[in-house]
PDB file of C-alpha atoms in Angstrom:
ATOM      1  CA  UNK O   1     -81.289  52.872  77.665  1.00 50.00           C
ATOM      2  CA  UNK O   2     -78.588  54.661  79.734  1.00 52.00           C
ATOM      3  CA  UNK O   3     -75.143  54.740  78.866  1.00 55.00           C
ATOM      4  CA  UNK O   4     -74.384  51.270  81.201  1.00 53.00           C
ATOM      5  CA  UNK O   5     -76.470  49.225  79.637  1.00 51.00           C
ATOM      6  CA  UNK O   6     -75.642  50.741  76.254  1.00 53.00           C
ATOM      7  CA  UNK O   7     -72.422  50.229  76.357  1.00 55.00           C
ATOM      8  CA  UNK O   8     -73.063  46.577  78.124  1.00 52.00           C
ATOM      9  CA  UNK O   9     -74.460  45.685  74.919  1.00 57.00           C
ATOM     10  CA  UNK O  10     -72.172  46.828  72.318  1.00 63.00           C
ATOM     11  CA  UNK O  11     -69.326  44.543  73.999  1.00 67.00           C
ATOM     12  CA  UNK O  12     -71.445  41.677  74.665  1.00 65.00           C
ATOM     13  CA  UNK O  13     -70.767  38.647  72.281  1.00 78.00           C
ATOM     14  CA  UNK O  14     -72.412  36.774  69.683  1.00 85.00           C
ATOM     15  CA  UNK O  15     -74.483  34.300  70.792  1.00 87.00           C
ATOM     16  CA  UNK O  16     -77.731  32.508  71.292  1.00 89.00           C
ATOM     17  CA  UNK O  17     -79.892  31.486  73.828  1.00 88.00           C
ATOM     18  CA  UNK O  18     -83.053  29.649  74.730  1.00 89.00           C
ATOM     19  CA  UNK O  19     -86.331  30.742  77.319  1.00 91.00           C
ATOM     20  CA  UNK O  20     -86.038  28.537  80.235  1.00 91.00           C
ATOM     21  CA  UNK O  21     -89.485  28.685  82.254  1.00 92.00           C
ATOM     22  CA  UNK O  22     -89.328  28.558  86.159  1.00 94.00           C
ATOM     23  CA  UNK O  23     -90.603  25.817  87.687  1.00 93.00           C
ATOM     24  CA  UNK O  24     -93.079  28.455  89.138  1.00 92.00           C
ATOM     25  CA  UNK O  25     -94.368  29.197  85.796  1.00 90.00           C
ATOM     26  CA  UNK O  26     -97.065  26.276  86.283  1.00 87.00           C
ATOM     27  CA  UNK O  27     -98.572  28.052  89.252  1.00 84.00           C
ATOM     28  CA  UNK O  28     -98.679  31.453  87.987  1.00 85.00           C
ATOM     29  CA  UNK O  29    -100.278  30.219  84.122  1.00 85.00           C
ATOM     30  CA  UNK O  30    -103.333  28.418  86.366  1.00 82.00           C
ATOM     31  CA  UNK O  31    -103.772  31.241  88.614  1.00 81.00           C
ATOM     32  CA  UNK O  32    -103.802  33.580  86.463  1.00 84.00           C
ATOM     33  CA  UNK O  33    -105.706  31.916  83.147  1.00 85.00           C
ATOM     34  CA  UNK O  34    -108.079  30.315  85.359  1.00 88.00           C
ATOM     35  CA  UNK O  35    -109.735  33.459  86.951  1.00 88.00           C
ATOM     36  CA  UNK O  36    -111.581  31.187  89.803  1.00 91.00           C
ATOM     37  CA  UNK O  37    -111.913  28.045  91.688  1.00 90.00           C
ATOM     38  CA  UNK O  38    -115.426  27.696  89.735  1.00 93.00           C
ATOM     39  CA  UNK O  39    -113.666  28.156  86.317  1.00 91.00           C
ATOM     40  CA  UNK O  40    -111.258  25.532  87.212  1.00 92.00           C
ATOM     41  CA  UNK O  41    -113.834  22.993  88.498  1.00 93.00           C
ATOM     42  CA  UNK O  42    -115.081  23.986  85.231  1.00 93.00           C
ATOM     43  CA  UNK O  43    -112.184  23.415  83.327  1.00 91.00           C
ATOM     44  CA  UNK O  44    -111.878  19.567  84.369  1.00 93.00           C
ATOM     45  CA  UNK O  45    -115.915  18.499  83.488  1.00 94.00           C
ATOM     46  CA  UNK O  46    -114.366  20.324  79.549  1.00 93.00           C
ATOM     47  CA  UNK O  47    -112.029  17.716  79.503  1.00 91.00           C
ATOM     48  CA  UNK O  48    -114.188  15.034  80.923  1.00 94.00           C
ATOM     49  CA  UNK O  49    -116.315  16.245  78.000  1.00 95.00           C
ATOM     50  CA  UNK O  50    -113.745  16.409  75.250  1.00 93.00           C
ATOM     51  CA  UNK O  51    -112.917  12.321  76.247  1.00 94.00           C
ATOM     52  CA  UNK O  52    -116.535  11.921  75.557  1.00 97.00           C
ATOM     53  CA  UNK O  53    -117.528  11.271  79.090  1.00 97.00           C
ATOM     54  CA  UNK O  54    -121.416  10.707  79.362  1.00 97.00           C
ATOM     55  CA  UNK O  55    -120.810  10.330  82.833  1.00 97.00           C
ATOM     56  CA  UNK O  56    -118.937  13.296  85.339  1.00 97.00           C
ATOM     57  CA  UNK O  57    -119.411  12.987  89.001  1.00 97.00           C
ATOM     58  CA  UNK O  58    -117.797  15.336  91.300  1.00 96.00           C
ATOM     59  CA  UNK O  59    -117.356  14.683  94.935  1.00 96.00           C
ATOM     60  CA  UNK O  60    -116.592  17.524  97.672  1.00 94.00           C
ATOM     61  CA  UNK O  61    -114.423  15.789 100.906  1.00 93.00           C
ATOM     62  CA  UNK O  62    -114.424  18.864 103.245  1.00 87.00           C
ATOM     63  CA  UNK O  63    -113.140  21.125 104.936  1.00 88.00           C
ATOM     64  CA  UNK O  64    -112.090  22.328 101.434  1.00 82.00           C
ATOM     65  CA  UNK O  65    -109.510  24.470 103.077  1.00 82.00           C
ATOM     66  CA  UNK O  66    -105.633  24.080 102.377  1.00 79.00           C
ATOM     67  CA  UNK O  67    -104.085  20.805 103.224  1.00 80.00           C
ATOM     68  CA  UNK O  68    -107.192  19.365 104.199  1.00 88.00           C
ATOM     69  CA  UNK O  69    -110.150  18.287 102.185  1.00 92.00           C
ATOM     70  CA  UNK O  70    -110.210  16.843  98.404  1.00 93.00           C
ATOM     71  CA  UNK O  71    -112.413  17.464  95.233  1.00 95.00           C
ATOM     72  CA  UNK O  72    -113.022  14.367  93.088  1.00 95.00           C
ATOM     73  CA  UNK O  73    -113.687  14.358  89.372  1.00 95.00           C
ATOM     74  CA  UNK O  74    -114.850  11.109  87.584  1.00 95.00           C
ATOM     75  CA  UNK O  75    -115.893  10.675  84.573  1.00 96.00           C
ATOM     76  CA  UNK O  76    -116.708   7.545  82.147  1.00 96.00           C
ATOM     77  CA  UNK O  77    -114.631   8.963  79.346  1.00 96.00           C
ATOM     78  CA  UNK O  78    -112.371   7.465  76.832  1.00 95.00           C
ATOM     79  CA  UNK O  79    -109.306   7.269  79.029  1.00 95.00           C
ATOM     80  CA  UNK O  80    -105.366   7.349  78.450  1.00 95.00           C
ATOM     81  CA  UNK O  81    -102.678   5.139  77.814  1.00 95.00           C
ATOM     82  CA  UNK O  82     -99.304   6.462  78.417  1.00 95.00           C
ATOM     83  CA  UNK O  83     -98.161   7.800  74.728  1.00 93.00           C
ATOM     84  CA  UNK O  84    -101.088   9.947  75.233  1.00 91.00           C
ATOM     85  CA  UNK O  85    -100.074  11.459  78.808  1.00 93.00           C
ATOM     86  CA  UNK O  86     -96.667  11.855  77.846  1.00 92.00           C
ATOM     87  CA  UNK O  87     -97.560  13.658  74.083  1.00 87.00           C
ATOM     88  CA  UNK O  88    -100.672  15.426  75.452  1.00 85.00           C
ATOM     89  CA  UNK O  89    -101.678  15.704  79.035  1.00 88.00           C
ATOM     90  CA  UNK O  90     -97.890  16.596  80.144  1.00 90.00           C
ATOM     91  CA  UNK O  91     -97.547  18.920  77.184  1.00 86.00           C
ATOM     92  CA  UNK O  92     -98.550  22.000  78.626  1.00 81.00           C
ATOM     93  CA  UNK O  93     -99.895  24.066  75.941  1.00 78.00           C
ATOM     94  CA  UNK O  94    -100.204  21.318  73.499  1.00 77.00           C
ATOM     95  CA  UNK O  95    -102.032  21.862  70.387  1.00 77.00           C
ATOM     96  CA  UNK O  96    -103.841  18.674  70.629  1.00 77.00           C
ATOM     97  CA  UNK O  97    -107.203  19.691  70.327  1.00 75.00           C
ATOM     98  CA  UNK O  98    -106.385  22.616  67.780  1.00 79.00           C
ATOM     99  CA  UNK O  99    -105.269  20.110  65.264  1.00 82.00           C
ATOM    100  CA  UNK O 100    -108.149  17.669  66.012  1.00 83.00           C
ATOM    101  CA  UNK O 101    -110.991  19.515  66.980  1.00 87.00           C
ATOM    102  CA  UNK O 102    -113.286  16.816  67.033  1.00 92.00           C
ATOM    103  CA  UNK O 103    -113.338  13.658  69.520  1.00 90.00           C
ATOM    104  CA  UNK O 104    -113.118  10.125  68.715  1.00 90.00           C
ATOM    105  CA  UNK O 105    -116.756  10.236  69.656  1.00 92.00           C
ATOM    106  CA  UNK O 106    -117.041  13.246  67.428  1.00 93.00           C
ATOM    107  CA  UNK O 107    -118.187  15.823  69.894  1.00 94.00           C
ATOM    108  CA  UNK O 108    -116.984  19.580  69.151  1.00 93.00           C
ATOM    109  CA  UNK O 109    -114.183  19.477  71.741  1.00 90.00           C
ATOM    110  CA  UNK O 110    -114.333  22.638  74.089  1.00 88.00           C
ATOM    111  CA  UNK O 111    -110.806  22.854  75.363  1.00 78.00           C
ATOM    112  CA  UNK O 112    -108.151  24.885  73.192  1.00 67.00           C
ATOM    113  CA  UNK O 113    -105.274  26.077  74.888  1.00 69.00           C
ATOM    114  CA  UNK O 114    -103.417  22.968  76.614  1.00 70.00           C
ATOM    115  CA  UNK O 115    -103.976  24.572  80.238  1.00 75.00           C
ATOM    116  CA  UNK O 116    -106.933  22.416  81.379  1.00 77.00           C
ATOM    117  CA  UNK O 117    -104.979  20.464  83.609  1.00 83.00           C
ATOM    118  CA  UNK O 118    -103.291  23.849  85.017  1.00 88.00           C
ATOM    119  CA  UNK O 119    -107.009  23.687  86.604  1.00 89.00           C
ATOM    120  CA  UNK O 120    -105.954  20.983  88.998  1.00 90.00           C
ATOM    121  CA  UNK O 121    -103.081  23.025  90.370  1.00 90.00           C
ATOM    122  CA  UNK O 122    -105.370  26.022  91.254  1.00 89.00           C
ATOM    123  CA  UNK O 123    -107.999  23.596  93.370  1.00 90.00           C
ATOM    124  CA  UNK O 124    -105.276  21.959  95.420  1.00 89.00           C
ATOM    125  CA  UNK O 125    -101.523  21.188  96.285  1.00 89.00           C
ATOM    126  CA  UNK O 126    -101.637  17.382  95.312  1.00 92.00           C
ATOM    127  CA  UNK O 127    -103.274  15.876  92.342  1.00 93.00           C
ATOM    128  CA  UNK O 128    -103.826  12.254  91.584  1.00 95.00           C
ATOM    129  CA  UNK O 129    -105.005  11.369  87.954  1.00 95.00           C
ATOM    130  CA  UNK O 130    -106.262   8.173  87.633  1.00 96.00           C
ATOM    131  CA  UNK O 131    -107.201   7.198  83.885  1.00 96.00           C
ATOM    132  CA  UNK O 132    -106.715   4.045  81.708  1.00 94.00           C
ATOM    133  CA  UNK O 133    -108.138   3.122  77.973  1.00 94.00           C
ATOM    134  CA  UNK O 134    -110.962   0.481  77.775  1.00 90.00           C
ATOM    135  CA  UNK O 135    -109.588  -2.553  78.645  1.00 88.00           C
ATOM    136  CA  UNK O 136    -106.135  -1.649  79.680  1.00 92.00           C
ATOM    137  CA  UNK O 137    -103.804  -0.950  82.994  1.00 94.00           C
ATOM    138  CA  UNK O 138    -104.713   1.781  85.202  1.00 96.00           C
ATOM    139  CA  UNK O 139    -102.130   5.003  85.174  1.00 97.00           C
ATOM    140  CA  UNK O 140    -102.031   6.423  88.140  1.00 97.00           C
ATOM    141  CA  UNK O 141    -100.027  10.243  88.360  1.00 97.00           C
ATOM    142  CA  UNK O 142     -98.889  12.026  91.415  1.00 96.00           C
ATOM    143  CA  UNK O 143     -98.232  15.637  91.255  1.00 94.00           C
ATOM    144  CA  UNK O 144     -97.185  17.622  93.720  1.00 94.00           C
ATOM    145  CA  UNK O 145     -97.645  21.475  92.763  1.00 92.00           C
ATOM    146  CA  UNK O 146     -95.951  22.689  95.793  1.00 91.00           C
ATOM    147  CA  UNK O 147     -92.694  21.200  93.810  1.00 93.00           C
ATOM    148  CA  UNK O 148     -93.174  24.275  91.178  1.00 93.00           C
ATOM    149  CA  UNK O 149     -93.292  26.694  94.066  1.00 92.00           C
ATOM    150  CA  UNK O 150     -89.660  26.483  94.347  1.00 90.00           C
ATOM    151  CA  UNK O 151     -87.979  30.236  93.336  1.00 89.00           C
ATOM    152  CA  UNK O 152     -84.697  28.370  92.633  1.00 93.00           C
ATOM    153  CA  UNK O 153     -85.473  25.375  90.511  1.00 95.00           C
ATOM    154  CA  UNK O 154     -86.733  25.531  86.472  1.00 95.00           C
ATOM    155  CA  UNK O 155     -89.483  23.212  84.820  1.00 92.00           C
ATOM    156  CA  UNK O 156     -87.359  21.142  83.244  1.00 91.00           C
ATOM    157  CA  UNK O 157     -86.141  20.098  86.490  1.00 94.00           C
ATOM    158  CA  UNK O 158     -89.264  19.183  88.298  1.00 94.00           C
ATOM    159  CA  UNK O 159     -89.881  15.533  87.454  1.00 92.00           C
ATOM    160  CA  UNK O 160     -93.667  13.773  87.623  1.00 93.00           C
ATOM    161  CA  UNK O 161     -93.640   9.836  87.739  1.00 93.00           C
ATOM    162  CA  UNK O 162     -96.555   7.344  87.374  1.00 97.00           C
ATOM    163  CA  UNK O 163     -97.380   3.441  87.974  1.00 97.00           C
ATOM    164  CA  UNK O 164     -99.235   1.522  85.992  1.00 96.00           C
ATOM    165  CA  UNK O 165    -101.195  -1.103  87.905  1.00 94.00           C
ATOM    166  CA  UNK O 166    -104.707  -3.436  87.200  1.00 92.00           C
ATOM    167  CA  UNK O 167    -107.338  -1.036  87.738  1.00 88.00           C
ATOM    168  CA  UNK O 168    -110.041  -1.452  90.298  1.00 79.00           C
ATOM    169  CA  UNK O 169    -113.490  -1.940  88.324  1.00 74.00           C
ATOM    170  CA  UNK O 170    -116.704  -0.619  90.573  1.00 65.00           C
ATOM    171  CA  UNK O 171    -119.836   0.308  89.686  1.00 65.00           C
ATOM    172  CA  UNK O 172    -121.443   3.793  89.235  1.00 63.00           C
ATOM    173  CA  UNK O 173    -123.888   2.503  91.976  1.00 67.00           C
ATOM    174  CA  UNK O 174    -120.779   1.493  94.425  1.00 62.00           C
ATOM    175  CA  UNK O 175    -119.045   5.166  94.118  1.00 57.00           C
ATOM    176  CA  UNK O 176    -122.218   6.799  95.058  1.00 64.00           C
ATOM    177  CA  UNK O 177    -122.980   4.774  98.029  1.00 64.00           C
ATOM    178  CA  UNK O 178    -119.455   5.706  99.290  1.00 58.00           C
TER     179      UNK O 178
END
């Protein structure tokens, strides 16, 4: 340490403090955990897997180039109600699956780490999650990574909203014919 910094220390205060992650933080965790665009595709069928999908179709809308294009996971699993997103899906990092490492459909669950949906964020700017419990409302989330791009503004800052509307019931049949 030079003699600046030393001293800079010495005379600094008591205190305490707390981590507070950049906004941007989001971005460089899925770029850099998620080593590829196949690993993230990846990433999503795991959790379609862990909500004991039986079901995952995955649709490619090209020109898969940025701003244009979309990639489309479904899957038939178990769903979400909003406790759940708000405890889990937004809790980046959770420990979810740690502490329950079996499914309600008791499957082995493959995800570990809480980044999954970090996956999302490396395929595209914009992602719209669309999931809802047996027999409930619909939850529909709009996130808009390019909102964690910003150099000035922290995670705590950035907020995500959703709607909950009566979902649109089609058949496995319908979506294919689309």
């Amino acid at each position: 340490m030079n003699d600046d910094a030393s001293q800079a220390t010495r005379d600094a205060p008591d205190g305490r403090g707390a981590l507070r992650p950049r906004a941007r933080l989001l971005r460089t965790l899925g770029n850099d955990l998620i080593s590829s665009d196949k690993v993230a595709l990846i990433e999503l069928v795991k959790n379609s897997y862990d909500a004991d999908a039986t079901t995952v179709l995955i649709r490619f809308e090209g020109p898969l180039e940025s701003g244009e294009g979309r990639i489309e996971v479904w899957d038939d699993g178990h769903g979400m109600d909003v406790p759940t997103l708000q405890r889990s899906w937004l809790d980046i990092a959770t420990d979810t699956k740690r502490r329950k490492p079996k499914s309600d459909g008791g499957r082995r669950v493959l995800g570990e780490k809480g980044i999954g949906r970090l996956a999302a964020a490396r395929l595209g700017d914009e992602l719209l999650l669309v999931t809802r419990k047996a027999d409930a409302r619909e939850i529909n989330l709009l996130i808009d990574w390019s909102q964690f791009d910003q150099e000035d503004a922290y995670l705590d800052e950035i907020e995500v909203a959703w709607e909950i509307s009566d979902p649109d019931i089609f058949s496995e049949d319908e979506y294919l014919e689309s």
